[in-house]
Amino acid sequence: MKNKKQTQEALVLGIDTGGTYTDGVLLEYHSRTVLAAHKSLTTKRDFAIGIEKVIEGIQIQDPSSIQMVSISTTLATNAIAEGKGKRVALFLIGYDPELVASFQMERHFATPNFYYFAGGHDLFGQEKEPLDLTALLEKTSQLKSQVDAIAISSYFSPLNPEHETRAYNAISKVCDLPIVLGHQLSTKLGSVERATTAALNASLLSVLQDFIVAVRRAMEHRGIDAPLMVVRGDGTLMSDEFAARSPVETIHSGPAASAIGGRFLSHQDDALILDVGGTTTDLALIQGGNVTISETGASVSGYKTSVKAANLLSIGLGGDSHITVDRENNIVIGPERVVPLAYLAYQHPEIQNRLKALIQKTWPPPTPNWLEYWFLLRDPGDNLRAFSDREKTLIKILKAGPIAIPDLVKQVNALHKNQLGADELIRREIIGKAGLTPTDLLHIDGRHTPWDVKAAKYGLKLLSNHLHWEEPGLTEFIWTLSSELIAKAIIEFLTEKSIPPSSAHSPDLGLWFFRNSLYAEHPHLATQIHLQYPIIGIGAPADIMLQDVAKLLYTELILPDHYYVANAVGAIAGSVMVSEEILIYPHLSEAGMDVISYYVQARDGREEFEELTDALGHARKSGHDRVLSAALRSGADNPQVVVEEIADGIDSYRIRLQAVGNPRLSK
Amino acid sequence: MMELVRVDTQRAYAVIREKITTLELAPGAPVDEGKLALELDVGLVPVREAIKLLVHDHLIEAPSMGLFVAEVKIPELRQISEIRLLLECYCAQQAAKYATPDDLVVLEALCREQSQVPADEPRLLFDLDHKFHQAIAQAAHNKYLADILDDFFGLSQRLWFLALPHLEFLPTAVEKHLELVAAIKVQDEDRAEAIMRQHIQGFYDKVFEILQNLSPQ
């Protein structure tokens, strides 16, 4: 009996590496039951550490029974945001430098090293100008020791990639750097987005390769031998091998996985998914059972790409957002993420007494700056040669333990915390910050109390003294502010319009409407904003932070079982997908008046047909076979192919092919 | 699937192979699997897999006891040089016939880069020389020929490093490369073949001479 059960059970492991936490779930695939879950802090300097901790925490009895591991990761998004990608040379073939400059597009290429070369094609796939291969190779030999990868994008390459391919063939014979071609990542015609996508992909290649190897090593250490899948930005899955080649597709994979996990656990086909994490709250919309996809392509750190990704909005508000006051003593939540005071005091018990002493002090009254503590996240060791004198001083001071900002400022003889010169140490996760957060308020309320409740209480008391505001009212105001920020994000996300910053005397009708709908401020006019779908809450703070949001928008909050790890569930819930787009367009006569034949341009080759029907037929057939075999290779089980034909201008068509299947489990 | 063993094997193979071709692991030296595994920070399995591949490449010998870096033996060297001469001369001739304008741009770029590398950068020169010969093989537009030649390049790389301290003819090698590209450009098959013959013959003559002087007998 037991044996039979074992053969039917299919254990899969889902992991999500977010900005604050790495979550893992162990799931039985067929019955879709969550068997175990674990959370561990994300280690940004080496994601594999957090991943191994999660695998350890789940306490899998028989690791060899795991049949698939799937992972979503903010690695690509973070690497771009923090400028940690590799150095890339971007070769632009047939781009007009003046045109690019006139739209100030240079900043958007995601690398400062971009170069223009003669070549490129026109809207009809015909050569605009001969390719200047000599110049390309000269530039390559000049740069090859200064960059880590090369990206090439040629004008209208999706219609005719000949120049990209020729450049690739020649450059790969003179240097050993990895080379990324624009047309292999995007069939969209937008030339700047394609170039950006190619450059970002090139800069992320080794980052993601190292990550995948690290995950595989963590799996090996734990005795897990199973296929590894990676979540794309649209929530579908790809094999690890594919992900290592097109890392740019993992942008936004974390929020996409959350949305899919939320749908999976709640069984709702139409809903707004809100994932409240430690650092951010991410919004996504589920319609007809699917995550809605962004029309324009994923944006990251201000770079527009042509990568397909879920339509998302991310705001800097989460359980560990910093609660501070601005210069006018207005309360501000986020966007910076800090360690909650309760946690800091839990780790360093002396903090509790220091905070207690602070609130007993009457003159001079301590400012909220005294609630911000800095501490050493990790000891950089004794070899400090790589650091500046100021950095060495800071490290030395912090080695003695956490210290409040005003004390630290005094000790280094600075006037203001902006002069501390610690940006690099913070970025490298050597110095961490702690402060008052929503998580502390939860400790005070008694709703979530794993750490030092007293420290949280003292923190709030100090703020209350400073603002001359009684504690119950202050707490309520902070929660209301947080709900308002989220409600505002929901409305902006769904309307794609913006609400101006709150201010009591603004003449803006939109703002008035928004505030009046939330707070019924007007004596004569009543307004309401109804959200037509339920809100599905995901992430540990969702229970508390979303109840009021749902009320404000007259809808229901659904917290499915295991909602706090829905992101990790989403990493497994997606389907494996491989897609291709084939372009069919006419070959025109010299004069441009007659159609001589039709080109069928697929990712890796071009063919010519006299008749349109033959061209379309061939595109369907060859594309079908290619996506099917690619899906099988990527680990899809019994993939189904969907073919779509889209008219794309005069005599031009796009054949869109998608092969989708559930992931194939290993045994 | 990205198999760890495969990733590690590939890396181990590349590193050990480089150690052998650059003579860091000298001809005849014993090969210590455990030490290599520690040094490369990989398991024993990938190191063993990599060594199997290197045995297949004739760079490591596995007699009944132990593992050794293959010796450079004069009779075998003669065999290698004969085959290379045959294949590469044919290759040069075919390249003169089939090289595309893009191939020529590549060959010219490699020559230009070679002429700019200072003589005290042997690794760079070696790398460019290797790429040049590969580019000629590819310009012949016969993938089987290019594949076979790649194996022989691997066996010849060690000789390059053996001969290096005793060579003064590097500038002439660049000259020969330039002459060869010129012949391919004007599609002079016979001349291309003759230049390649001279070039390779000259190299092996020199290597034979050096090896004979080096060997104790």
mmCIF file with all atom_site columns, C-alpha atoms in Angstrom, chain B residues 92-190:
data_model
loop_
_atom_site.group_PDB
_atom_site.id
_atom_site.type_symbol
_atom_site.label_atom_id
_atom_site.label_alt_id
_atom_site.label_comp_id
_atom_site.label_asym_id
_atom_site.label_entity_id
_atom_site.label_seq_id
_atom_site.pdbx_PDB_ins_code
_atom_site.Cartn_x
_atom_site.Cartn_y
_atom_site.Cartn_z
_atom_site.occupancy
_atom_site.B_iso_or_equiv
_atom_site.pdbx_formal_charge
_atom_site.auth_seq_id
_atom_site.auth_comp_id
_atom_site.auth_asym_id
_atom_site.auth_atom_id
_atom_site.pdbx_PDB_model_num
ATOM 1  C CA . ALA B 1 92  ? 44.767 26.752 -47.997 1.00 0.00 ? 92  ALA B CA 1
ATOM 2  C CA . GLN B 1 93  ? 44.091 25.755 -51.563 1.00 0.00 ? 93  GLN B CA 1
ATOM 3  C CA . GLN B 1 94  ? 40.368 25.284 -50.910 1.00 0.00 ? 94  GLN B CA 1
ATOM 4  C CA . ALA B 1 95  ? 40.249 28.585 -49.045 1.00 0.00 ? 95  ALA B CA 1
ATOM 5  C CA . ALA B 1 96  ? 41.659 30.310 -52.126 1.00 0.00 ? 96  ALA B CA 1
ATOM 6  C CA . LYS B 1 97  ? 38.807 28.757 -54.046 1.00 0.00 ? 97  LYS B CA 1
ATOM 7  C CA . TYR B 1 98  ? 35.919 29.317 -51.621 1.00 0.00 ? 98  TYR B CA 1
ATOM 8  C CA . ALA B 1 99  ? 36.805 32.147 -49.242 1.00 0.00 ? 99  ALA B CA 1
ATOM 9  C CA . THR B 1 100 ? 34.073 34.792 -49.047 1.00 0.00 ? 100 THR B CA 1
ATOM 10 C CA . PRO B 1 101 ? 34.759 38.513 -48.731 1.00 0.00 ? 101 PRO B CA 1
ATOM 11 C CA . ASP B 1 102 ? 33.789 38.201 -45.033 1.00 0.00 ? 102 ASP B CA 1
ATOM 12 C CA . ASP B 1 103 ? 36.387 35.450 -44.557 1.00 0.00 ? 103 ASP B CA 1
ATOM 13 C CA . LEU B 1 104 ? 39.017 37.763 -46.003 1.00 0.00 ? 104 LEU B CA 1
ATOM 14 C CA . VAL B 1 105 ? 38.038 40.579 -43.663 1.00 0.00 ? 105 VAL B CA 1
ATOM 15 C CA . VAL B 1 106 ? 38.459 38.172 -40.740 1.00 0.00 ? 106 VAL B CA 1
ATOM 16 C CA . LEU B 1 107 ? 41.847 36.941 -41.944 1.00 0.00 ? 107 LEU B CA 1
ATOM 17 C CA . GLU B 1 108 ? 43.068 40.472 -42.513 1.00 0.00 ? 108 GLU B CA 1
ATOM 18 C CA . ALA B 1 109 ? 41.857 41.555 -39.085 1.00 0.00 ? 109 ALA B CA 1
ATOM 19 C CA . LEU B 1 110 ? 43.738 38.674 -37.462 1.00 0.00 ? 110 LEU B CA 1
ATOM 20 C CA . CYS B 1 111 ? 46.957 39.560 -39.346 1.00 0.00 ? 111 CYS B CA 1
ATOM 21 C CA . ARG B 1 112 ? 46.607 43.192 -38.358 1.00 0.00 ? 112 ARG B CA 1
ATOM 22 C CA . GLU B 1 113 ? 46.158 42.252 -34.726 1.00 0.00 ? 113 GLU B CA 1
ATOM 23 C CA . GLN B 1 114 ? 49.103 39.884 -34.855 1.00 0.00 ? 114 GLN B CA 1
ATOM 24 C CA . SER B 1 115 ? 51.395 42.557 -36.210 1.00 0.00 ? 115 SER B CA 1
ATOM 25 C CA . GLN B 1 116 ? 50.396 44.831 -33.336 1.00 0.00 ? 116 GLN B CA 1
ATOM 26 C CA . VAL B 1 117 ? 51.129 42.338 -30.556 1.00 0.00 ? 117 VAL B CA 1
ATOM 27 C CA . PRO B 1 118 ? 54.534 42.890 -28.948 1.00 0.00 ? 118 PRO B CA 1
ATOM 28 C CA . ALA B 1 119 ? 56.921 39.904 -29.210 1.00 0.00 ? 119 ALA B CA 1
ATOM 29 C CA . ASP B 1 120 ? 57.020 39.488 -25.432 1.00 0.00 ? 120 ASP B CA 1
ATOM 30 C CA . GLU B 1 121 ? 53.344 38.484 -25.325 1.00 0.00 ? 121 GLU B CA 1
ATOM 31 C CA . PRO B 1 122 ? 53.665 34.856 -26.375 1.00 0.00 ? 122 PRO B CA 1
ATOM 32 C CA . ARG B 1 123 ? 50.232 33.827 -25.071 1.00 0.00 ? 123 ARG B CA 1
ATOM 33 C CA . LEU B 1 124 ? 48.489 36.462 -27.139 1.00 0.00 ? 124 LEU B CA 1
ATOM 34 C CA . LEU B 1 125 ? 50.545 35.613 -30.199 1.00 0.00 ? 125 LEU B CA 1
ATOM 35 C CA . PHE B 1 126 ? 49.855 31.961 -29.738 1.00 0.00 ? 126 PHE B CA 1
ATOM 36 C CA . ASP B 1 127 ? 46.151 32.614 -29.414 1.00 0.00 ? 127 ASP B CA 1
ATOM 37 C CA . LEU B 1 128 ? 46.079 34.725 -32.569 1.00 0.00 ? 128 LEU B CA 1
ATOM 38 C CA . ASP B 1 129 ? 48.137 32.194 -34.524 1.00 0.00 ? 129 ASP B CA 1
ATOM 39 C CA . HIS B 1 130 ? 45.703 29.486 -33.504 1.00 0.00 ? 130 HIS B CA 1
ATOM 40 C CA . LYS B 1 131 ? 42.717 31.623 -34.495 1.00 0.00 ? 131 LYS B CA 1
ATOM 41 C CA . PHE B 1 132 ? 44.333 32.402 -37.844 1.00 0.00 ? 132 PHE B CA 1
ATOM 42 C CA . HIS B 1 133 ? 44.788 28.729 -38.689 1.00 0.00 ? 133 HIS B CA 1
ATOM 43 C CA . GLN B 1 134 ? 41.242 27.991 -37.574 1.00 0.00 ? 134 GLN B CA 1
ATOM 44 C CA . ALA B 1 135 ? 39.934 30.834 -39.732 1.00 0.00 ? 135 ALA B CA 1
ATOM 45 C CA . ILE B 1 136 ? 41.757 29.433 -42.778 1.00 0.00 ? 136 ILE B CA 1
ATOM 46 C CA . ALA B 1 137 ? 40.256 26.024 -42.056 1.00 0.00 ? 137 ALA B CA 1
ATOM 47 C CA . GLN B 1 138 ? 36.816 27.607 -41.904 1.00 0.00 ? 138 GLN B CA 1
ATOM 48 C CA . ALA B 1 139 ? 37.397 29.631 -45.065 1.00 0.00 ? 139 ALA B CA 1
ATOM 49 C CA . ALA B 1 140 ? 37.758 26.312 -46.918 1.00 0.00 ? 140 ALA B CA 1
ATOM 50 C CA . HIS B 1 141 ? 34.023 25.814 -46.190 1.00 0.00 ? 141 HIS B CA 1
ATOM 51 C CA . ASN B 1 142 ? 34.240 22.138 -45.416 1.00 0.00 ? 142 ASN B CA 1
ATOM 52 C CA . LYS B 1 143 ? 33.109 21.485 -41.868 1.00 0.00 ? 143 LYS B CA 1
ATOM 53 C CA . TYR B 1 144 ? 34.564 17.961 -41.725 1.00 0.00 ? 144 TYR B CA 1
ATOM 54 C CA . LEU B 1 145 ? 37.957 19.268 -42.734 1.00 0.00 ? 145 LEU B CA 1
ATOM 55 C CA . ALA B 1 146 ? 37.754 22.011 -40.106 1.00 0.00 ? 146 ALA B CA 1
ATOM 56 C CA . ASP B 1 147 ? 36.789 19.476 -37.419 1.00 0.00 ? 147 ASP B CA 1
ATOM 57 C CA . ILE B 1 148 ? 39.655 17.120 -38.216 1.00 0.00 ? 148 ILE B CA 1
ATOM 58 C CA . LEU B 1 149 ? 42.142 19.970 -38.267 1.00 0.00 ? 149 LEU B CA 1
ATOM 59 C CA . ASP B 1 150 ? 40.981 21.158 -34.861 1.00 0.00 ? 150 ASP B CA 1
ATOM 60 C CA . ASP B 1 151 ? 42.216 17.868 -33.369 1.00 0.00 ? 151 ASP B CA 1
ATOM 61 C CA . PHE B 1 152 ? 45.631 18.327 -34.915 1.00 0.00 ? 152 PHE B CA 1
ATOM 62 C CA . PHE B 1 153 ? 45.861 21.935 -33.775 1.00 0.00 ? 153 PHE B CA 1
ATOM 63 C CA . GLY B 1 154 ? 45.442 20.627 -30.245 1.00 0.00 ? 154 GLY B CA 1
ATOM 64 C CA . LEU B 1 155 ? 48.430 18.312 -30.655 1.00 0.00 ? 155 LEU B CA 1
ATOM 65 C CA . SER B 1 156 ? 50.565 21.035 -32.207 1.00 0.00 ? 156 SER B CA 1
ATOM 66 C CA . GLN B 1 157 ? 49.870 23.633 -29.546 1.00 0.00 ? 157 GLN B CA 1
ATOM 67 C CA . ARG B 1 158 ? 52.323 22.057 -27.132 1.00 0.00 ? 158 ARG B CA 1
ATOM 68 C CA . LEU B 1 159 ? 55.070 22.215 -29.733 1.00 0.00 ? 159 LEU B CA 1
ATOM 69 C CA . TRP B 1 160 ? 54.489 25.889 -30.100 1.00 0.00 ? 160 TRP B CA 1
ATOM 70 C CA . PHE B 1 161 ? 55.179 26.410 -26.416 1.00 0.00 ? 161 PHE B CA 1
ATOM 71 C CA . LEU B 1 162 ? 58.138 24.010 -26.486 1.00 0.00 ? 162 LEU B CA 1
ATOM 72 C CA . ALA B 1 163 ? 59.681 25.868 -29.362 1.00 0.00 ? 163 ALA B CA 1
ATOM 73 C CA . LEU B 1 164 ? 58.801 29.327 -28.125 1.00 0.00 ? 164 LEU B CA 1
ATOM 74 C CA . PRO B 1 165 ? 61.917 30.118 -26.054 1.00 0.00 ? 165 PRO B CA 1
ATOM 75 C CA . HIS B 1 166 ? 64.093 29.115 -28.985 1.00 0.00 ? 166 HIS B CA 1
ATOM 76 C CA . LEU B 1 167 ? 62.228 30.843 -31.773 1.00 0.00 ? 167 LEU B CA 1
ATOM 77 C CA . GLU B 1 168 ? 63.223 33.991 -33.533 1.00 0.00 ? 168 GLU B CA 1
ATOM 78 C CA . PHE B 1 169 ? 61.048 33.583 -36.576 1.00 0.00 ? 169 PHE B CA 1
ATOM 79 C CA . LEU B 1 170 ? 57.828 35.026 -35.197 1.00 0.00 ? 170 LEU B CA 1
ATOM 80 C CA . PRO B 1 171 ? 57.836 38.185 -37.332 1.00 0.00 ? 171 PRO B CA 1
ATOM 81 C CA . THR B 1 172 ? 58.294 35.996 -40.394 1.00 0.00 ? 172 THR B CA 1
ATOM 82 C CA . ALA B 1 173 ? 55.275 33.946 -39.322 1.00 0.00 ? 173 ALA B CA 1
ATOM 83 C CA . VAL B 1 174 ? 53.176 37.089 -39.485 1.00 0.00 ? 174 VAL B CA 1
ATOM 84 C CA . GLU B 1 175 ? 54.679 37.869 -42.882 1.00 0.00 ? 175 GLU B CA 1
ATOM 85 C CA . LYS B 1 176 ? 53.782 34.384 -44.097 1.00 0.00 ? 176 LYS B CA 1
ATOM 86 C CA . HIS B 1 177 ? 50.233 34.870 -42.861 1.00 0.00 ? 177 HIS B CA 1
ATOM 87 C CA . LEU B 1 178 ? 49.975 38.133 -44.783 1.00 0.00 ? 178 LEU B CA 1
ATOM 88 C CA . GLU B 1 179 ? 51.328 36.524 -47.970 1.00 0.00 ? 179 GLU B CA 1
ATOM 89 C CA . LEU B 1 180 ? 48.862 33.702 -47.572 1.00 0.00 ? 180 LEU B CA 1
ATOM 90 C CA . VAL B 1 181 ? 45.908 36.082 -47.226 1.00 0.00 ? 181 VAL B CA 1
ATOM 91 C CA . ALA B 1 182 ? 47.080 37.953 -50.319 1.00 0.00 ? 182 ALA B CA 1
ATOM 92 C CA . ALA B 1 183 ? 47.192 34.693 -52.308 1.00 0.00 ? 183 ALA B CA 1
ATOM 93 C CA . ILE B 1 184 ? 43.718 33.678 -51.078 1.00 0.00 ? 184 ILE B CA 1
ATOM 94 C CA . LYS B 1 185 ? 42.390 37.092 -51.959 1.00 0.00 ? 185 LYS B CA 1
ATOM 95 C CA . VAL B 1 186 ? 43.454 36.768 -55.616 1.00 0.00 ? 186 VAL B CA 1
ATOM 96 C CA . GLN B 1 187 ? 42.250 33.137 -55.601 1.00 0.00 ? 187 GLN B CA 1
ATOM 97 C CA . ASP B 1 188 ? 45.725 31.819 -56.432 1.00 0.00 ? 188 ASP B CA 1
ATOM 98 C CA . GLU B 1 189 ? 45.208 28.250 -55.190 1.00 0.00 ? 189 GLU B CA 1
ATOM 99 C CA . ASP B 1 190 ? 48.697 27.009 -56.003 1.00 0.00 ? 190 ASP B CA 1
#
